[in-house]
Tab-separated table of C-alpha atoms in Angstrom:
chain	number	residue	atom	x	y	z
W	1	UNK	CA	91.845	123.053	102.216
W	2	UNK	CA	90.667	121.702	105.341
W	3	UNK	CA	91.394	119.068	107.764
W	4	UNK	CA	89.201	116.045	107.651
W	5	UNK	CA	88.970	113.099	109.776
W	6	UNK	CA	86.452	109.778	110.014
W	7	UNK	CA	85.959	107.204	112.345
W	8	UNK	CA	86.491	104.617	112.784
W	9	UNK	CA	89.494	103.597	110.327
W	10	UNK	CA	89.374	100.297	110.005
W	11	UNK	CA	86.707	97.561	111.270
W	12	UNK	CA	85.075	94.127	110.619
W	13	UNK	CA	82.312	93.457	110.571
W	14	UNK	CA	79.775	90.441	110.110
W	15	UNK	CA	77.240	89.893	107.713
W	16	UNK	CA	74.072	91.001	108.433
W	17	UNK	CA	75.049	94.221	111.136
W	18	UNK	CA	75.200	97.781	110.162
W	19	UNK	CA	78.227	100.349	110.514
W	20	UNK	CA	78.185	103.901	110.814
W	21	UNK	CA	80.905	105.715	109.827
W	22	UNK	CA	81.568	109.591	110.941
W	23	UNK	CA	83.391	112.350	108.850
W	24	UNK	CA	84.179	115.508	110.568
W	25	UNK	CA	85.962	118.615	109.606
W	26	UNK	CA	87.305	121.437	111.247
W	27	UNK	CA	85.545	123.961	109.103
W	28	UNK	CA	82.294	124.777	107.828
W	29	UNK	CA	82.308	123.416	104.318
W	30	UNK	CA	79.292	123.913	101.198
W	31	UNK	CA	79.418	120.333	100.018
W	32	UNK	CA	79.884	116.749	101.696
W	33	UNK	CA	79.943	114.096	99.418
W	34	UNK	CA	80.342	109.894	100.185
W	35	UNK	CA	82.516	108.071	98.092
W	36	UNK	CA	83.155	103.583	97.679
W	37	UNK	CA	86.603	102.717	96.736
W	38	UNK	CA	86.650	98.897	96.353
W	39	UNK	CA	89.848	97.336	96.662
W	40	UNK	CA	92.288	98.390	93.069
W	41	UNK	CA	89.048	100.160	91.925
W	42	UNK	CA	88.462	104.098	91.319
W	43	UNK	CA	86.235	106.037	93.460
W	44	UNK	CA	82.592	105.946	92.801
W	45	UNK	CA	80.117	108.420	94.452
W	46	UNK	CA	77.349	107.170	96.737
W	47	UNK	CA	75.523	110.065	97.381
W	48	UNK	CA	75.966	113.994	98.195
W	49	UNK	CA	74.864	114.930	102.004
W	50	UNK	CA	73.083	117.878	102.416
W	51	UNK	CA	72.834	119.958	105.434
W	52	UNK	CA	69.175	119.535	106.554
W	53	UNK	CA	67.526	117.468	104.346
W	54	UNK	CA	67.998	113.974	102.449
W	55	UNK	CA	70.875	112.935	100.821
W	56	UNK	CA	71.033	112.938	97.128
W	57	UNK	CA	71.633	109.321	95.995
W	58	UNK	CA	73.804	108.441	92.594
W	59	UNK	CA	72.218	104.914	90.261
W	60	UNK	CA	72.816	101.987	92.651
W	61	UNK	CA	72.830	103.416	95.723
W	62	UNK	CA	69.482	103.656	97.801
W	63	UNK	CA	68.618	105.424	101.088
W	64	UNK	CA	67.832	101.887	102.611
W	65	UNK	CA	71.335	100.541	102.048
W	66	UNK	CA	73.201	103.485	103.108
W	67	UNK	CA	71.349	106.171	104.777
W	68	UNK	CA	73.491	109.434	104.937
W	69	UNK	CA	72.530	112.306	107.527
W	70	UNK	CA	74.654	115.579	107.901
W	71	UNK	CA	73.232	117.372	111.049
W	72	UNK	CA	75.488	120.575	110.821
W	73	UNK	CA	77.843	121.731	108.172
W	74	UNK	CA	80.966	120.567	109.412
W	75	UNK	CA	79.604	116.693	110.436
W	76	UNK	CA	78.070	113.832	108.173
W	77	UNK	CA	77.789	109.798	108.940
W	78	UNK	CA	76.911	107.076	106.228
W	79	UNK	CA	75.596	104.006	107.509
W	80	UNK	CA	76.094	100.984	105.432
W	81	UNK	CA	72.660	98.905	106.581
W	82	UNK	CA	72.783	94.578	106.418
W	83	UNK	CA	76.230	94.057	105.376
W	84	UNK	CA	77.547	91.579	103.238
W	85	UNK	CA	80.296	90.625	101.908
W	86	UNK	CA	80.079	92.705	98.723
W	87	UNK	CA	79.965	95.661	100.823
W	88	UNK	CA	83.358	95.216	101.840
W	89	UNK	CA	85.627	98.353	100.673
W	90	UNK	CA	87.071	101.734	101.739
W	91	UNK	CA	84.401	104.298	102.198
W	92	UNK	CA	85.448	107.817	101.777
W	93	UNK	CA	84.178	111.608	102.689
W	94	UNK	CA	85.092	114.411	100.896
W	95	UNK	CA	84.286	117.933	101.382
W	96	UNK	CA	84.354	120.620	98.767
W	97	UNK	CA	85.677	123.632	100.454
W	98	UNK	CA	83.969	127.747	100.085
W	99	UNK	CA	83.397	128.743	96.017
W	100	UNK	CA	85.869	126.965	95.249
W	101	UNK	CA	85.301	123.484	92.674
W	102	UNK	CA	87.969	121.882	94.654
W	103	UNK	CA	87.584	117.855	96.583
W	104	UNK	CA	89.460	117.516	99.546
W	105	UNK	CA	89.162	113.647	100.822
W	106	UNK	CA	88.893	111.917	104.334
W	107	UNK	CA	91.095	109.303	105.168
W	108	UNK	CA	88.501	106.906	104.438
W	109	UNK	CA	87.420	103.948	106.153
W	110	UNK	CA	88.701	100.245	105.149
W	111	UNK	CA	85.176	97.832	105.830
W	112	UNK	CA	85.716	94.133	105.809
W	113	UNK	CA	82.438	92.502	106.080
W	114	UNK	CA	82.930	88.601	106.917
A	1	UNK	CA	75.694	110.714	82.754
A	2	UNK	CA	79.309	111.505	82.304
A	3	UNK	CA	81.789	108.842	81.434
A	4	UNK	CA	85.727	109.033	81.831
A	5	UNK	CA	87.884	107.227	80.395
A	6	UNK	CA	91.908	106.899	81.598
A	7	UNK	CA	94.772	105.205	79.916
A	8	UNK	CA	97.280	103.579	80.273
A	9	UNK	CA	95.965	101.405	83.225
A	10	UNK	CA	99.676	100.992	83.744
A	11	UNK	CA	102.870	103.139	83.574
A	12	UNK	CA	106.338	102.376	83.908
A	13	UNK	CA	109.334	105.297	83.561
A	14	UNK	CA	113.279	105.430	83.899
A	15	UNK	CA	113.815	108.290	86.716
A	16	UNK	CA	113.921	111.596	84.600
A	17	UNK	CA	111.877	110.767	82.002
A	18	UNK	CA	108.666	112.178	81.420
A	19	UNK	CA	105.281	110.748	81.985
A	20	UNK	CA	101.638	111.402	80.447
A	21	UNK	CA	98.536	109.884	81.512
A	22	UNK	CA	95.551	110.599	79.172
A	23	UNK	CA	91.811	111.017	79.554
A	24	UNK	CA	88.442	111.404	77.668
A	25	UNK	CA	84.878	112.353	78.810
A	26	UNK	CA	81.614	112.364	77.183
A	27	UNK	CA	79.615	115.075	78.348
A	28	UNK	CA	80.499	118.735	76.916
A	29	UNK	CA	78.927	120.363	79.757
A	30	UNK	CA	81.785	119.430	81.837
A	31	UNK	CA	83.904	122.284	82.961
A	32	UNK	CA	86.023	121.248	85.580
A	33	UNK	CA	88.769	119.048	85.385
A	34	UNK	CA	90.866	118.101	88.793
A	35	UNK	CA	93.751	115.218	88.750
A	36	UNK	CA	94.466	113.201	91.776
A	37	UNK	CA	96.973	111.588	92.818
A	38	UNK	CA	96.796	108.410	95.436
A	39	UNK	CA	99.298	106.385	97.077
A	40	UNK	CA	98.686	103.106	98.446
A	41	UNK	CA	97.136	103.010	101.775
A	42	UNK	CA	96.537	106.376	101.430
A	43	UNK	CA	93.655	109.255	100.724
A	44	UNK	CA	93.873	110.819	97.357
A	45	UNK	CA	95.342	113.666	96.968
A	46	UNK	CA	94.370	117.002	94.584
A	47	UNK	CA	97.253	117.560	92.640
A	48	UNK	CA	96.002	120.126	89.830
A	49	UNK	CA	93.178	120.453	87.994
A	50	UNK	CA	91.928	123.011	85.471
A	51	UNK	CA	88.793	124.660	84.048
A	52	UNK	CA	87.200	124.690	80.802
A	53	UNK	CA	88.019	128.165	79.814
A	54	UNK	CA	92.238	127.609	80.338
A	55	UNK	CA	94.238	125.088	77.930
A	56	UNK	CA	96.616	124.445	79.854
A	57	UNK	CA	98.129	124.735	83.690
A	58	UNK	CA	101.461	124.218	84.961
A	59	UNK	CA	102.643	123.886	88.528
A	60	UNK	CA	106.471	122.783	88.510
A	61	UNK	CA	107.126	119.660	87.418
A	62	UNK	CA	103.255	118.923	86.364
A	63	UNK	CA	101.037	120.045	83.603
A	64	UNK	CA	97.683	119.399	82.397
A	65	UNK	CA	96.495	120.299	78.575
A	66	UNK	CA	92.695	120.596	77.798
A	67	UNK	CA	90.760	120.291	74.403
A	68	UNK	CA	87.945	121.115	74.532
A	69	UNK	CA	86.808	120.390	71.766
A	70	UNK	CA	88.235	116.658	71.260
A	71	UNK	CA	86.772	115.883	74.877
A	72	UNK	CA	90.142	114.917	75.781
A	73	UNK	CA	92.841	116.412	78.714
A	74	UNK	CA	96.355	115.027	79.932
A	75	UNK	CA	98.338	115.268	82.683
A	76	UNK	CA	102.576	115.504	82.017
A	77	UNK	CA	104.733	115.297	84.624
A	78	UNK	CA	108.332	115.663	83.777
A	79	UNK	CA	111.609	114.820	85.645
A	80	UNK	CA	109.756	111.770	87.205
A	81	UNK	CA	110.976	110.802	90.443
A	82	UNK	CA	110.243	107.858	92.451
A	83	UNK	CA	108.020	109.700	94.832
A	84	UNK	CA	105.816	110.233	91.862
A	85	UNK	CA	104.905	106.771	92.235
A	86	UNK	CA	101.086	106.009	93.030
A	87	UNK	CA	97.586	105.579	91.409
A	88	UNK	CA	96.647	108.793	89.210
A	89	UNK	CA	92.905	109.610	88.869
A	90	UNK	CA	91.713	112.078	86.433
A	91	UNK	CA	88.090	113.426	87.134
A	92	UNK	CA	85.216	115.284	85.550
A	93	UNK	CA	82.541	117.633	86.686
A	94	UNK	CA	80.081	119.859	85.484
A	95	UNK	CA	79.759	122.692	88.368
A	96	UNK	CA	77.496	125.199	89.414
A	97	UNK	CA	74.565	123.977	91.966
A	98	UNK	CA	74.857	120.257	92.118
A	99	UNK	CA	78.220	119.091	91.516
A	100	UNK	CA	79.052	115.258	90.573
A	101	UNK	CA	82.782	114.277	89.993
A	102	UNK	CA	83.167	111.544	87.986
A	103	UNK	CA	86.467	109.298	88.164
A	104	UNK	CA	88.430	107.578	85.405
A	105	UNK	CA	89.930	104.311	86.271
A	106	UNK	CA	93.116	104.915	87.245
A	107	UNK	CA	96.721	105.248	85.634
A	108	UNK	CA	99.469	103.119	88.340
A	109	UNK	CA	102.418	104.792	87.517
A	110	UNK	CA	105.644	103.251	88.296
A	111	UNK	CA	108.890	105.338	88.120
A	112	UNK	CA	111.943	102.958	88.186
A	113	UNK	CA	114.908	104.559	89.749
């Protein structure tokens, strides 16, 4: 597996501002996806980031609302653009790890927009 | 795309009993099946998972079947204990160049001591 970490944890946020959110791992990983967990809810994928070029975006999500970069292999940040309310949720990174099909999951990131 | 669907949305279980959460997808090109397993406040967790060439994978107390062919696949865990407690996610992908997992709902599995 590998160790994953984002920042920040927690924050709040008003309507209208942006947020970027950092996931980092310790090791060079193939894949970095970003995942929206809204509150009681199962996990629904925003977009994959790719190392040096854009993001590929799942239906609903658009590079306006939450532009994605991923710099290096071991470092991505989403960006969740003109809050509002609805946006409020726990945002999660996940890495997937060598050949291997496995997910391994950041702590994720609780977002209260007020 | 793929759809996955989880039931029950709910569990309940007398310590030592046996639990089995149940899913279906849609999309036969899906070969990769993981199970998670998260606890409130917390990250989810990769608990097993199997591909679509095995029927079935054990690892102690946990098990998942596959069929193919039904588009169905099940997780068992046996000897519950209240540790086991949490939200279980089953998931389904399709691998090989660009990989999408896609989530059931959830199964909230309570196990009463």
């Amino acid at each position: 597996s590998a160790v994953i970490s984002q920042k920040p944890s927690r924050d709040i946020c008003q309507r209208g501002t942006s947020l970027t959110i950092q996931c980092q791992v310790d090791s060079q990983v193939t894949m970095m996806f970003w995942y929206r967990q809204q509150p009681g809810q199962s996990l629904t994928l925003i977009a994959t980031a790719n190392q040096g070029s854009e993001a590929t975006y799942e239906s609903g999500f658009v590079i306006d609302k939450f532009p994605i970069s991923r710099p290096n292999l071991t470092f991505s940040t989403l960006t969740v653009s003109n809050m509002s309310p609805e946006d409020s949720s726990i945002y999660l990174c996940s890495v997937q790890v060598g050949l291997t099909y496995e997910q391994y999951f950041g702590p994720g990131t609780r977002l209260t927009v007020t | 795309g793929e759809n996955v669907e989880q039931h029950p949305s709910t569990l309940s279980v007398q310590e030592g009993d046996s639990a089995v959460i149940k899913c279906t997808y849609s999309d036969s090109a899906s070969n990769y099946f993981p199970w998670y397993k998260q606890e409130l406040g917390k990250r989810p967790q990769l608990i097993i998972d199997i591909r679509s060439n095995v029927g079935e994978k054990k690892d102690q107390r946990i098990a998942v079947t596959l069929n193919k062919t039904a588009k169905h696949f099940s997780l068992h865990i046996t000897e519950t204990q209240p540790e086991d407690s949490a939200v279980y996610f089953c998931a389904a992908s399709i691998t090989g160049g660009y990989q999408k997992v896609t989530f059931g709902t959830g199964t909230k599995l309570q196990v009463i001591p």
